[in-house]
XYZ file of C-alpha atoms in Angstrom:
744
model
C -73.547 149.214 -211.132
C -75.529 152.113 -209.218
C -78.484 151.406 -211.574
C -78.776 147.747 -209.962
C -79.252 149.829 -206.259
C -81.406 152.160 -207.887
C -83.908 149.943 -209.382
C -83.202 146.940 -207.347
C -86.683 145.240 -206.377
C -88.419 146.970 -207.819
C -87.323 146.405 -210.911
C -89.692 146.037 -214.352
C -92.395 147.089 -211.920
C -92.857 151.085 -214.304
C -93.089 148.436 -217.713
C -95.517 146.409 -215.559
C -97.284 149.174 -214.385
C -99.384 148.743 -217.146
C -100.117 145.647 -218.413
C -100.777 144.338 -214.577
C -104.500 145.106 -214.261
C -105.236 146.618 -217.837
C -103.663 143.486 -219.306
C -106.132 142.301 -216.844
C -109.566 144.420 -216.924
C -108.414 146.527 -219.818
C -111.622 145.531 -222.139
C -114.293 142.794 -220.985
C -115.458 140.246 -223.053
C -118.483 142.246 -223.884
C -115.919 144.919 -225.866
C -117.160 147.451 -222.802
C -114.468 150.284 -220.854
C -112.462 149.836 -218.016
C -113.713 149.940 -214.881
C -113.419 153.782 -213.799
C -111.886 152.819 -211.382
C -109.824 150.947 -212.985
C -106.208 154.334 -213.307
C -105.721 154.917 -209.596
C -105.266 150.848 -209.082
C -102.543 150.822 -212.124
C -100.911 153.865 -211.792
C -96.975 153.938 -210.441
C -95.881 156.855 -208.298
C -95.878 160.047 -210.629
C -91.255 161.170 -211.189
C -93.146 165.007 -211.932
C -95.034 165.202 -209.306
C -92.069 163.912 -206.686
C -89.788 166.711 -208.983
C -91.856 169.580 -208.392
C -92.513 167.759 -204.138
C -88.734 169.359 -204.350
C -89.131 172.211 -205.706
C -91.037 173.119 -203.510
C -89.333 172.950 -200.503
C -87.565 175.595 -198.911
C -85.458 176.942 -196.151
C -86.427 179.836 -195.928
C -90.015 177.804 -193.689
C -87.652 175.963 -192.771
C -85.450 178.336 -191.085
C -88.666 180.208 -189.778
C -90.613 176.506 -188.050
C -87.388 176.628 -186.355
C -87.356 180.142 -185.091
C -90.732 179.399 -183.579
C -90.240 176.180 -182.211
C -87.135 177.250 -180.539
C -88.821 180.636 -178.919
C -89.016 178.558 -175.502
C -87.469 175.773 -173.240
C -90.273 172.721 -174.116
C -89.090 169.642 -172.641
C -91.554 167.295 -172.177
C -94.923 168.598 -170.430
C -94.356 171.936 -170.022
C -96.111 175.219 -170.887
C -93.265 175.464 -173.959
C -94.331 171.590 -174.418
C -97.958 172.711 -174.662
C -97.040 175.644 -177.078
C -95.724 173.272 -179.849
C -98.071 171.404 -179.516
C -100.477 173.722 -180.237
C -98.620 175.005 -182.906
C -98.142 171.574 -184.128
C -101.574 171.342 -184.231
C -102.923 174.080 -185.981
C -100.371 173.571 -189.275
C -101.368 170.896 -189.527
C -105.660 171.289 -189.634
C -104.692 174.215 -191.437
C -107.099 174.623 -194.536
C -105.321 175.641 -196.760
C -102.422 173.559 -196.366
C -103.577 170.758 -193.513
C -103.457 167.455 -193.364
C -106.575 165.698 -194.209
C -106.750 164.576 -189.844
C -104.619 166.274 -187.243
C -105.975 165.316 -183.187
C -103.666 164.533 -179.975
C -103.051 161.278 -178.868
C -102.685 161.993 -174.085
C -100.924 158.560 -172.633
C -100.200 159.680 -168.627
C -96.927 158.640 -167.759
C -93.581 158.720 -165.823
C -90.971 161.520 -165.235
C -88.133 162.336 -163.692
C -88.285 166.158 -162.133
C -85.442 168.454 -160.045
C -87.047 170.093 -157.722
C -86.811 174.027 -158.489
C -86.581 174.666 -154.803
C -84.268 173.221 -153.743
C -81.700 172.700 -157.012
C -79.391 169.523 -157.206
C -76.113 170.244 -155.571
C -72.433 168.918 -155.945
C -69.815 169.909 -153.449
C -66.577 169.659 -152.156
C -66.471 169.738 -147.967
C -64.052 169.549 -145.289
C -63.889 167.024 -142.691
C -66.298 169.412 -141.089
C -68.022 170.227 -143.560
C -67.009 173.183 -144.947
C -68.247 173.955 -148.610
C -64.496 174.591 -150.128
C -66.241 174.127 -153.663
C -69.674 174.336 -155.435
C -70.147 173.205 -158.796
C -71.697 175.068 -160.966
C -76.357 174.895 -160.962
C -76.390 175.980 -164.584
C -74.535 176.994 -167.007
C -72.777 180.124 -168.084
C -75.395 182.676 -170.172
C -74.568 183.884 -173.037
C -77.292 184.686 -174.986
C -80.851 185.682 -174.016
C -81.654 181.918 -174.077
C -79.800 180.677 -171.796
C -81.476 182.842 -169.026
C -84.232 182.032 -169.630
C -86.303 180.962 -166.161
C -87.821 177.407 -167.693
C -84.309 176.656 -168.536
C -84.221 173.101 -166.351
C -80.757 172.310 -164.124
C -78.578 169.804 -165.561
C -80.248 167.126 -163.283
C -79.356 163.287 -164.212
C -83.310 162.141 -165.167
C -84.179 158.444 -162.807
C -81.648 159.525 -161.137
C -82.961 158.889 -156.942
C -82.722 161.349 -154.650
C -80.391 160.889 -151.522
C -77.422 162.824 -149.842
C -74.416 160.682 -150.491
C -70.648 161.885 -149.499
C -67.201 160.058 -149.882
C -63.556 160.038 -151.325
C -63.019 160.567 -154.919
C -62.725 158.282 -157.914
C -61.983 158.184 -161.833
C -63.189 155.598 -163.016
C -63.199 156.573 -166.691
C -66.684 155.679 -168.909
C -68.135 153.913 -166.362
C -68.435 150.134 -168.316
C -67.856 147.518 -166.182
C -64.349 146.372 -166.850
C -63.809 150.247 -165.654
C -64.101 149.462 -162.389
C -63.100 146.345 -162.339
C -59.419 148.065 -163.189
C -60.344 150.303 -161.075
C -61.073 148.272 -157.931
C -57.632 146.230 -158.473
C -55.593 149.202 -157.136
C -58.760 151.691 -155.301
C -61.119 150.111 -152.175
C -64.579 151.826 -153.810
C -66.873 151.088 -150.490
C -67.822 154.324 -149.761
C -66.671 156.873 -152.857
C -68.313 158.764 -154.896
C -66.752 157.991 -159.285
C -66.481 160.969 -161.868
C -67.139 158.756 -165.230
C -67.072 160.771 -168.971
C -69.594 160.419 -171.408
C -69.655 157.353 -174.268
C -68.627 153.874 -173.979
C -72.125 152.669 -171.506
C -75.409 153.736 -171.412
C -75.996 157.121 -168.980
C -78.179 154.604 -165.844
C -75.800 151.986 -166.578
C -72.592 154.083 -165.420
C -73.909 154.336 -161.903
C -75.462 150.315 -162.101
C -71.634 149.004 -163.231
C -70.710 151.534 -160.361
C -73.355 149.796 -157.342
C -72.251 146.445 -157.474
C -68.952 147.964 -156.255
C -69.774 149.665 -153.064
C -70.099 153.318 -154.705
C -72.252 155.969 -153.234
C -72.932 158.588 -155.921
C -71.798 158.824 -159.932
C -70.947 161.928 -161.532
C -70.959 162.534 -165.425
C -69.042 164.799 -167.676
C -68.572 165.388 -171.346
C -64.703 165.205 -172.243
C -63.264 167.991 -173.655
C -61.057 165.225 -175.977
C -64.480 163.953 -176.974
C -66.961 166.855 -178.399
C -63.818 169.749 -178.410
C -61.118 168.279 -180.365
C -59.713 168.880 -176.797
C -60.651 172.763 -176.293
C -61.900 174.318 -173.582
C -61.330 178.665 -173.667
C -64.933 180.378 -173.798
C -62.302 183.139 -174.664
C -62.069 181.843 -178.156
C -62.444 178.963 -178.669
C -65.883 177.342 -177.676
C -69.287 178.832 -178.407
C -70.405 181.286 -178.010
C -67.273 181.919 -180.667
C -67.458 178.376 -182.695
C -70.034 175.047 -182.309
C -67.641 173.962 -179.685
C -68.930 172.987 -175.728
C -68.606 176.391 -173.377
C -66.877 174.889 -169.776
C -69.992 174.814 -168.210
C -71.904 172.874 -170.636
C -73.845 169.757 -168.966
C -75.260 167.208 -170.568
C -78.907 166.098 -169.473
C -80.679 162.946 -171.074
C -82.604 160.279 -169.145
C -80.879 157.454 -167.026
C -82.815 154.351 -167.970
C -82.337 151.268 -170.023
C -85.765 150.594 -171.318
C -87.945 151.887 -173.406
C -91.233 153.145 -173.188
C -93.508 154.344 -170.210
C -91.480 152.845 -167.238
C -94.421 151.807 -165.272
C -97.088 150.612 -167.700
C -94.748 147.774 -170.293
C -95.692 146.660 -172.151
C -99.517 148.555 -172.024
C -100.036 151.709 -173.601
C -99.926 153.900 -171.029
C -103.442 155.145 -170.427
C -104.953 157.168 -167.217
C -106.379 154.612 -165.984
C -103.998 151.650 -166.886
C -102.414 149.197 -164.552
C -99.186 150.417 -163.301
C -96.116 148.169 -161.784
C -94.574 149.681 -158.207
C -92.384 152.331 -158.722
C -89.441 150.099 -157.128
C -89.955 147.264 -159.370
C -88.641 149.658 -162.540
C -84.871 148.468 -163.412
C -82.159 149.714 -165.269
C -82.387 153.476 -163.701
C -79.908 153.750 -161.071
C -79.421 152.756 -158.271
C -77.406 155.566 -156.296
C -77.138 159.659 -156.861
C -76.494 160.573 -160.360
C -75.766 163.731 -161.692
C -73.664 165.446 -164.743
C -71.765 167.951 -164.498
C -69.506 170.959 -166.681
C -65.946 170.266 -167.989
C -64.725 172.789 -166.172
C -66.570 171.659 -163.089
C -64.558 168.403 -163.603
C -61.682 169.231 -164.723
C -60.611 170.554 -161.055
C -61.953 167.399 -159.292
C -60.367 164.995 -161.808
C -56.543 167.334 -161.659
C -56.934 167.516 -157.747
C -56.922 163.362 -157.705
C -54.228 161.223 -156.250
C -52.955 157.349 -156.823
C -51.779 156.247 -159.930
C -51.888 157.234 -163.296
C -54.580 155.940 -165.145
C -54.612 153.793 -168.191
C -53.708 156.155 -171.352
C -57.142 154.854 -172.661
C -58.852 156.758 -169.754
C -56.908 159.873 -170.458
C -58.641 163.084 -171.454
C -58.355 166.141 -172.751
C -57.166 168.515 -169.616
C -53.656 169.501 -169.433
C -53.147 166.815 -166.517
C -52.755 163.541 -166.115
C -55.895 161.703 -164.488
C -55.406 159.198 -161.615
C -57.181 156.627 -160.118
C -58.148 158.534 -156.939
C -55.806 157.454 -153.854
C -59.190 157.791 -153.696
C -59.441 160.946 -152.725
C -57.336 164.542 -153.716
C -53.458 164.741 -153.568
C -52.349 166.119 -150.817
C -50.957 168.728 -151.544
C -54.323 170.187 -153.365
C -56.972 172.509 -150.991
C -58.766 169.299 -151.513
C -56.957 167.398 -149.777
C -58.535 164.590 -147.048
C -62.475 166.857 -148.414
C -65.191 164.851 -149.467
C -67.972 165.426 -152.723
C -71.385 165.048 -151.652
C -74.332 164.930 -153.737
C -77.211 166.320 -152.592
C -80.189 164.952 -155.454
C -83.836 166.653 -154.986
C -84.731 164.664 -158.375
C -88.592 163.651 -157.942
C -91.465 161.928 -160.040
C -94.684 162.297 -161.299
C -97.561 161.008 -163.563
C -98.179 163.796 -165.753
C -100.007 163.572 -169.753
C -97.640 164.030 -172.026
C -99.441 164.475 -175.772
C -98.206 163.027 -178.983
C -99.733 164.710 -182.270
C -100.759 163.065 -184.892
C -101.410 163.421 -188.175
C -102.948 161.649 -191.671
C -103.083 161.189 -195.115
C -105.904 158.681 -196.349
C -104.998 156.787 -199.680
C -107.431 156.251 -202.418
C -106.221 152.997 -203.382
C -104.406 151.319 -200.371
C -105.432 153.220 -197.266
C -105.776 150.438 -194.896
C -101.800 150.798 -195.967
C -99.873 152.744 -193.700
C -96.551 155.177 -194.647
C -94.879 156.067 -190.899
C -92.712 159.449 -190.849
C -92.389 160.464 -187.260
C -89.959 162.944 -184.941
C -90.535 163.672 -181.351
C -91.671 167.286 -180.056
C -89.242 167.304 -176.736
C -86.544 169.135 -175.782
C -84.165 169.435 -172.920
C -84.305 173.150 -173.273
C -84.824 175.075 -176.565
C -84.312 172.329 -178.941
C -83.311 173.586 -182.304
C -80.347 170.912 -182.724
C -82.571 168.216 -180.977
C -85.667 167.472 -181.706
C -86.487 171.180 -183.592
C -84.703 170.500 -186.847
C -86.052 167.320 -187.380
C -89.714 168.990 -186.570
C -88.864 172.170 -188.745
C -88.657 169.251 -191.424
C -91.749 167.988 -191.166
C -93.855 170.365 -191.329
C -92.212 171.527 -194.432
C -92.544 168.118 -195.737
C -95.880 168.281 -194.294
C -96.588 172.472 -195.858
C -96.030 170.880 -198.997
C -97.709 167.773 -199.640
C -100.744 169.056 -197.318
C -101.309 171.970 -200.491
C -101.122 169.171 -202.899
C -104.446 167.536 -200.790
C -106.442 170.668 -200.093
C -105.947 171.545 -203.868
C -107.033 168.680 -205.169
C -103.314 167.622 -207.781
C -102.032 164.485 -205.825
C -103.476 162.128 -203.275
C -100.916 159.477 -202.824
C -101.547 155.787 -203.095
C -101.366 154.390 -199.164
C -102.094 156.430 -196.417
C -99.324 158.533 -194.947
C -99.174 158.697 -191.169
C -97.134 161.852 -188.982
C -96.555 161.431 -185.715
C -95.106 163.813 -183.766
C -94.108 162.807 -180.337
C -93.810 163.000 -176.588
C -91.514 162.813 -173.559
C -88.856 161.248 -175.940
C -86.265 162.753 -174.497
C -86.952 160.569 -171.034
C -86.924 157.125 -172.827
C -89.053 157.094 -176.412
C -91.886 157.366 -174.842
C -94.319 158.472 -177.105
C -93.420 156.801 -179.815
C -93.214 153.495 -177.728
C -96.578 153.744 -175.890
C -97.960 154.715 -179.458
C -96.686 151.073 -180.824
C -98.395 149.446 -177.436
C -101.658 151.198 -177.999
C -102.187 149.789 -181.900
C -100.069 147.615 -181.219
C -101.940 144.758 -183.775
C -103.227 148.073 -186.279
C -100.019 148.638 -187.089
C -97.822 144.980 -187.393
C -101.285 144.305 -189.358
C -100.589 147.960 -191.759
C -97.311 149.268 -191.994
C -95.441 149.791 -194.735
C -92.421 151.577 -193.144
C -90.840 154.206 -190.648
C -89.690 156.929 -191.285
C -87.300 158.911 -188.391
C -85.957 162.715 -188.133
C -84.834 163.467 -185.334
C -81.818 165.356 -185.500
C -82.168 166.940 -188.662
C -78.663 168.016 -189.316
C -76.025 167.545 -186.558
C -73.795 169.717 -189.425
C -74.053 170.494 -192.926
C -71.315 168.180 -194.884
C -73.309 165.565 -196.671
C -75.915 162.714 -195.553
C -76.146 160.334 -193.407
C -78.586 157.321 -192.777
C -79.190 153.580 -191.078
C -81.525 151.213 -191.995
C -82.836 148.620 -192.219
C -80.725 146.915 -196.155
C -83.934 146.506 -197.666
C -84.510 151.027 -197.534
C -81.475 151.003 -199.055
C -82.171 150.855 -202.094
C -85.069 154.159 -202.569
C -82.561 155.807 -199.351
C -80.387 155.803 -202.786
C -82.622 156.250 -205.209
C -83.482 159.651 -203.312
C -80.793 161.018 -202.669
C -79.590 160.149 -206.686
C -82.662 163.565 -207.635
C -81.421 166.240 -203.965
C -78.190 168.438 -205.372
C -75.768 168.599 -202.277
C -75.216 171.761 -200.732
C -72.205 174.235 -201.707
C -72.326 171.741 -205.003
C -73.095 170.739 -208.236
C -72.987 167.473 -207.227
C -76.354 164.798 -206.364
C -76.387 164.169 -202.469
C -75.771 160.682 -203.706
C -72.449 161.222 -204.680
C -71.244 163.941 -202.141
C -72.543 161.332 -200.223
C -70.597 158.453 -201.329
C -66.883 160.988 -201.118
C -67.137 160.884 -197.268
C -67.863 157.734 -196.814
C -67.982 154.454 -199.085
C -68.083 151.148 -199.015
C -67.988 147.572 -201.538
C -71.001 145.426 -202.100
C -71.045 142.631 -204.005
C -73.652 143.229 -205.360
C -73.425 146.834 -206.144
C -70.031 147.900 -206.121
C -68.386 151.318 -204.587
C -71.825 152.450 -202.944
C -72.204 154.980 -199.757
C -72.298 153.677 -196.672
C -75.585 152.433 -194.352
C -75.459 152.529 -190.104
C -77.872 149.708 -189.043
C -80.482 150.186 -186.820
C -79.669 148.203 -183.784
C -79.267 150.207 -181.176
C -82.554 152.554 -178.976
C -81.456 155.464 -179.618
C -84.489 157.265 -181.805
C -88.316 156.974 -182.236
C -87.181 154.195 -185.075
C -86.469 151.483 -182.641
C -90.180 150.399 -180.954
C -91.405 150.587 -184.497
C -87.751 148.442 -185.508
C -86.765 147.651 -182.629
C -90.621 146.056 -181.465
C -93.120 145.939 -184.014
C -90.645 144.410 -187.027
C -91.818 147.755 -189.583
C -89.225 148.082 -191.517
C -87.543 151.422 -190.811
C -85.076 154.265 -192.013
C -83.436 157.461 -189.765
C -82.065 159.724 -191.938
C -79.832 163.147 -190.954
C -77.126 165.324 -192.702
C -73.698 165.566 -190.716
C -69.945 166.681 -190.198
C -67.535 165.237 -192.026
C -65.113 162.463 -188.968
C -62.602 162.762 -190.976
C -62.213 166.545 -189.355
C -63.494 166.028 -186.034
C -63.129 163.460 -183.456
C -67.025 164.885 -181.428
C -69.301 161.524 -180.898
C -71.586 164.126 -181.806
C -72.344 168.057 -182.299
C -71.004 169.488 -178.912
C -74.251 171.984 -177.489
C -76.252 167.746 -177.800
C -78.568 168.339 -174.385
C -77.123 171.919 -173.589
C -78.228 175.427 -172.399
C -76.994 176.616 -175.878
C -78.444 173.948 -177.963
C -80.678 177.034 -179.413
C -82.300 179.059 -183.297
C -78.581 181.544 -182.673
C -76.716 178.310 -182.619
C -77.829 175.665 -185.385
C -78.512 179.312 -187.108
C -75.078 180.451 -187.315
C -72.278 177.426 -186.576
C -74.035 174.355 -187.777
C -76.698 175.332 -190.732
C -76.093 178.391 -192.242
C -79.336 179.053 -194.918
C -80.498 175.849 -193.613
C -79.907 174.265 -196.859
C -78.966 171.373 -194.875
C -82.352 170.993 -193.790
C -83.471 171.951 -196.991
C -81.500 168.922 -198.422
C -83.085 166.354 -195.819
C -86.536 167.465 -196.317
C -87.009 166.047 -200.043
C -84.491 163.614 -199.317
C -86.704 162.584 -196.735
C -90.369 163.770 -198.528
C -89.051 161.276 -201.841
C -88.584 159.028 -200.151
C -92.285 158.799 -198.126
C -93.424 160.050 -201.509
C -92.200 156.730 -202.885
C -93.174 154.520 -199.962
C -96.897 156.157 -200.882
C -97.117 155.570 -204.621
C -94.808 152.875 -206.034
C -96.420 150.685 -207.001
C -94.749 147.781 -206.400
C -93.344 149.068 -203.190
C -89.139 150.022 -203.740
C -88.317 147.439 -200.594
C -85.122 145.128 -202.165
C -84.636 142.138 -200.042
C -81.686 141.159 -202.013
C -79.495 144.239 -199.779
C -81.123 142.207 -197.065
C -79.524 139.039 -198.311
C -76.623 140.983 -199.013
C -76.371 141.554 -194.932
C -77.154 138.419 -193.926
C -74.543 137.237 -195.465
C -71.674 139.610 -194.287
C -72.837 139.054 -190.833
C -72.604 134.004 -191.305
C -69.147 135.636 -193.148
C -68.227 137.535 -189.650
C -69.560 135.184 -187.744
C -68.011 131.936 -189.006
C -64.711 133.954 -188.778
C -64.927 134.303 -185.095
C -67.259 131.633 -183.886
C -67.334 128.251 -185.988
C -63.541 126.821 -185.301
C -63.730 127.231 -181.807
C -68.293 125.464 -182.076
C -66.186 123.043 -183.770
C -64.396 122.068 -180.617
C -67.739 122.472 -178.213
C -69.530 120.347 -181.140
C -72.109 122.630 -182.163
C -72.344 123.295 -185.670
C -73.022 126.706 -187.404
C -73.358 124.658 -190.314
C -78.224 125.411 -189.606
C -77.385 128.559 -189.922
C -75.153 128.750 -193.223
C -78.180 126.570 -194.968
C -81.213 129.164 -193.946
C -78.850 132.047 -195.586
C -78.681 129.835 -198.147
C -81.631 129.289 -198.442
C -82.776 132.686 -198.125
C -80.706 133.701 -200.147
C -82.843 131.209 -202.590
C -86.464 132.476 -201.645
C -85.311 136.602 -203.072
C -84.094 135.124 -206.495
C -87.157 133.328 -207.236
C -89.316 136.447 -205.950
C -87.433 138.447 -207.989
C -88.355 136.787 -211.121
C -91.680 136.228 -209.913
C -91.757 140.464 -209.988
C -89.371 140.663 -213.147
C -91.314 137.668 -214.908
C -93.592 139.724 -218.220
C -96.026 136.887 -216.546
C -96.754 139.301 -214.165
C -99.138 141.254 -216.145
C -100.792 138.706 -216.565
C -102.398 138.001 -213.280
C -104.507 140.256 -210.765
C -104.516 142.932 -209.068
C -104.137 141.248 -205.983
C -101.438 139.304 -207.626
C -99.255 143.388 -206.004
C -100.903 143.223 -203.037
C -99.317 140.073 -203.006
C -95.668 141.072 -203.449
C -95.774 143.913 -201.966
C -97.307 141.698 -198.546
C -95.006 139.942 -199.073
C -91.575 143.181 -198.905
C -94.246 144.533 -196.206
C -93.694 141.763 -193.580
C -90.268 140.745 -193.991
C -88.996 142.317 -191.174
C -91.276 140.971 -189.017
C -90.622 137.802 -189.451
C -87.854 138.363 -187.608
C -88.992 138.626 -184.377
C -88.479 136.274 -181.856
C -90.573 137.467 -178.569
C -88.084 135.161 -176.040
C -84.975 135.697 -177.488
C -83.671 138.165 -174.955
C -85.262 138.094 -171.166
C -83.514 140.557 -170.355
C -83.558 143.574 -173.123
C -86.600 145.119 -172.895
C -88.854 145.708 -176.565
C -86.148 143.717 -178.702
C -87.665 141.307 -180.329
C -85.696 141.402 -184.417
C -82.872 138.867 -183.581
C -81.040 140.519 -186.376
C -80.338 144.101 -185.489
C -81.210 144.099 -181.083
C -78.052 145.855 -180.005
C -74.790 144.414 -178.675
C -72.341 144.977 -175.590
C -70.718 142.401 -177.718
C -69.095 144.816 -180.373
C -69.307 142.913 -183.523
C -70.959 144.042 -186.549
C -72.241 140.086 -186.353
C -75.762 138.471 -185.368
C -76.612 140.412 -182.477
C -77.505 137.487 -179.652
C -74.699 135.182 -180.866
C -72.451 137.618 -180.623
C -73.661 138.010 -177.239
C -73.979 135.044 -176.335
C -70.722 134.245 -177.804
C -68.500 136.477 -175.713
C -70.153 135.543 -171.892
C -69.316 132.196 -173.161
C -65.814 132.193 -173.101
C -65.269 134.798 -170.791
C -67.440 132.629 -168.822
C -66.362 129.084 -169.476
C -69.498 127.512 -168.677
C -71.439 124.389 -169.810
C -74.917 126.149 -169.064
C -73.544 129.428 -170.502
C -72.558 128.156 -174.419
C -75.714 126.583 -175.038
C -76.816 130.376 -174.811
C -74.412 130.281 -178.449
C -76.145 126.879 -179.862
C -79.680 127.941 -178.960
C -79.173 131.578 -179.747
C -77.919 130.253 -183.112
C -81.366 127.964 -183.289
C -82.940 131.432 -182.799
C -81.552 132.342 -185.583
C -81.742 129.708 -188.581
C -85.239 129.274 -187.296
C -85.489 133.031 -188.199
C -84.040 133.462 -190.919
C -85.425 130.302 -192.663
C -88.375 131.921 -191.618
C -88.399 135.150 -193.326
C -87.448 132.949 -196.333
C -90.610 131.378 -195.960
C -92.827 134.210 -196.108
C -91.281 134.928 -199.678
C -92.443 132.126 -201.123
C -96.433 131.055 -202.244
C -95.668 127.126 -200.779
C -93.829 128.321 -196.965
C -91.185 125.583 -198.985
C -87.367 126.998 -198.474
């Protein structure tokens, strides 16, 4: 059954490679030989070249890359960031292993920083403003890396400056439901809320708090969510293991929308029109600051009030109470306030993408794009430099082939080293806004490898369903680190699902959020996208991400000791992602499988019918148009597959191949609707937009139904009907792009 996955939409392509073109142009009526360009045009992907590529990917060189990239902290627009820009340019302009072209693309972007001269402070103060306790301003050093003067103080980017104080309350994850529940027991006006990471986005924790009168928010990482409950740096956490030390603090960007916040829908060039900063939405309206769990432990375990629900409890050896508000009468903090003094400031600064290019030999106007961001919060060994190290090794091997004249891809390849991703996917978003037209018309696919290695247990991948086929094919050809079996077989062991078409296969995720630089490509432009990494065994840890994430402990020492000793996980990702890249760039017929897309739509439809159809019938809202649309999509896919697999294709012109490839390439663009999600900036893909409903089905429908069910208002049920229509027509429209007569 797996064979079907591998063959997918390209079934029969190898047999047709010669026939498609040589059958048409091979010998003219006058008996003259075929045109000189014919061999290149008819050429399919070379399996021996893929084998050669994979054999040359060197784990030691990846290790050397990581060492170079993490010598100093390189937060966006800092001197350390510029050092990494120069590393990328030097490598991609190398005369022996470089690319055809490499350059920097600069944008002027709105960023948020803490004030070095006035560090942010969080204190517990008595009624007379005597300081009783001060929250750590910097993380405890275990190696010289943490003592580097360029290590930025933990802060919440885009939190407003301000000086607030109030009684402390515990608000779980800061979700709307959490504040609603807490407000039943505690008057939240004038309070400071402490929340833990997870459940709601960073900025949402403050946005959700403000309507209740909360004046400031603290955010921490609970040891139960990141460390499997372990807390001691004497023997349990880093530097003894991969777990976060007690003073570790997850930095982050506290904004909802991606891209430069002052130039929505416009590339942030120096002279671009900018909105007023007061018109920005999606950032905290009240002062916010992240802290370590060492200090959070002290604050939470001293809280008064009723015990919080069981689901709110965490890893501390005390009961998590709501707060009185404030602390227990028996606490040394009794009757005291928590005070936030936040000195953040905003500034428009130049930030650079570094771009690399290999020109295609046959279809130079078709782009396969491979990218990862370059900036980090501190040293960023895993996030993002593991991905950058892998990208540099892929380009070294491919660049050498190009320079030696042994290979040139059929289609052009664009490499992007994005800047200022940590502040909201800024570099990639500005690139997609600047080159909106060309990228929309010419892009085959986008490959994202951000955190290449969370850990070294198994491959993990997410993407549009049509890329499942090519990822599986590549994973079958790469040996799993530490095993005799393939990456594919190892992946199948860790996480799998039963496909109606293929049987038991590895479980891939969908790109439904905006967690990395795939978002502007997939959600905004509708470019078929994927995200590839190696990750950990999730049956052995509850960690929501690798524990040093966004802390000062994400260093080369940490990566080489606890994440991927020997860098063989990095090597496996480089081989897999590079294999996918070559196949997308060189295959005669694009290895994108529409049948897998149809199966995913059918799964989403089944879930939607089970969840919503019975209730919608009582509301006189029919789901029949959606059922018919999905059925039509499946029929269109089946017809296209027959064309691809037909022996008659051998008698067609070269343009027939281009026509088929354009249908495969542009499929995801057909699902775009710029009006479907007016409250979600940059989200236009009606199948894969983000959703707060928590249902594995169509996002707009799921969110609209949840809201209508909660409110009961007729206008909200009208929105459900609207999203059903949006979906039905988008799917029908996508089906029509797979035919030549637009009839579905």
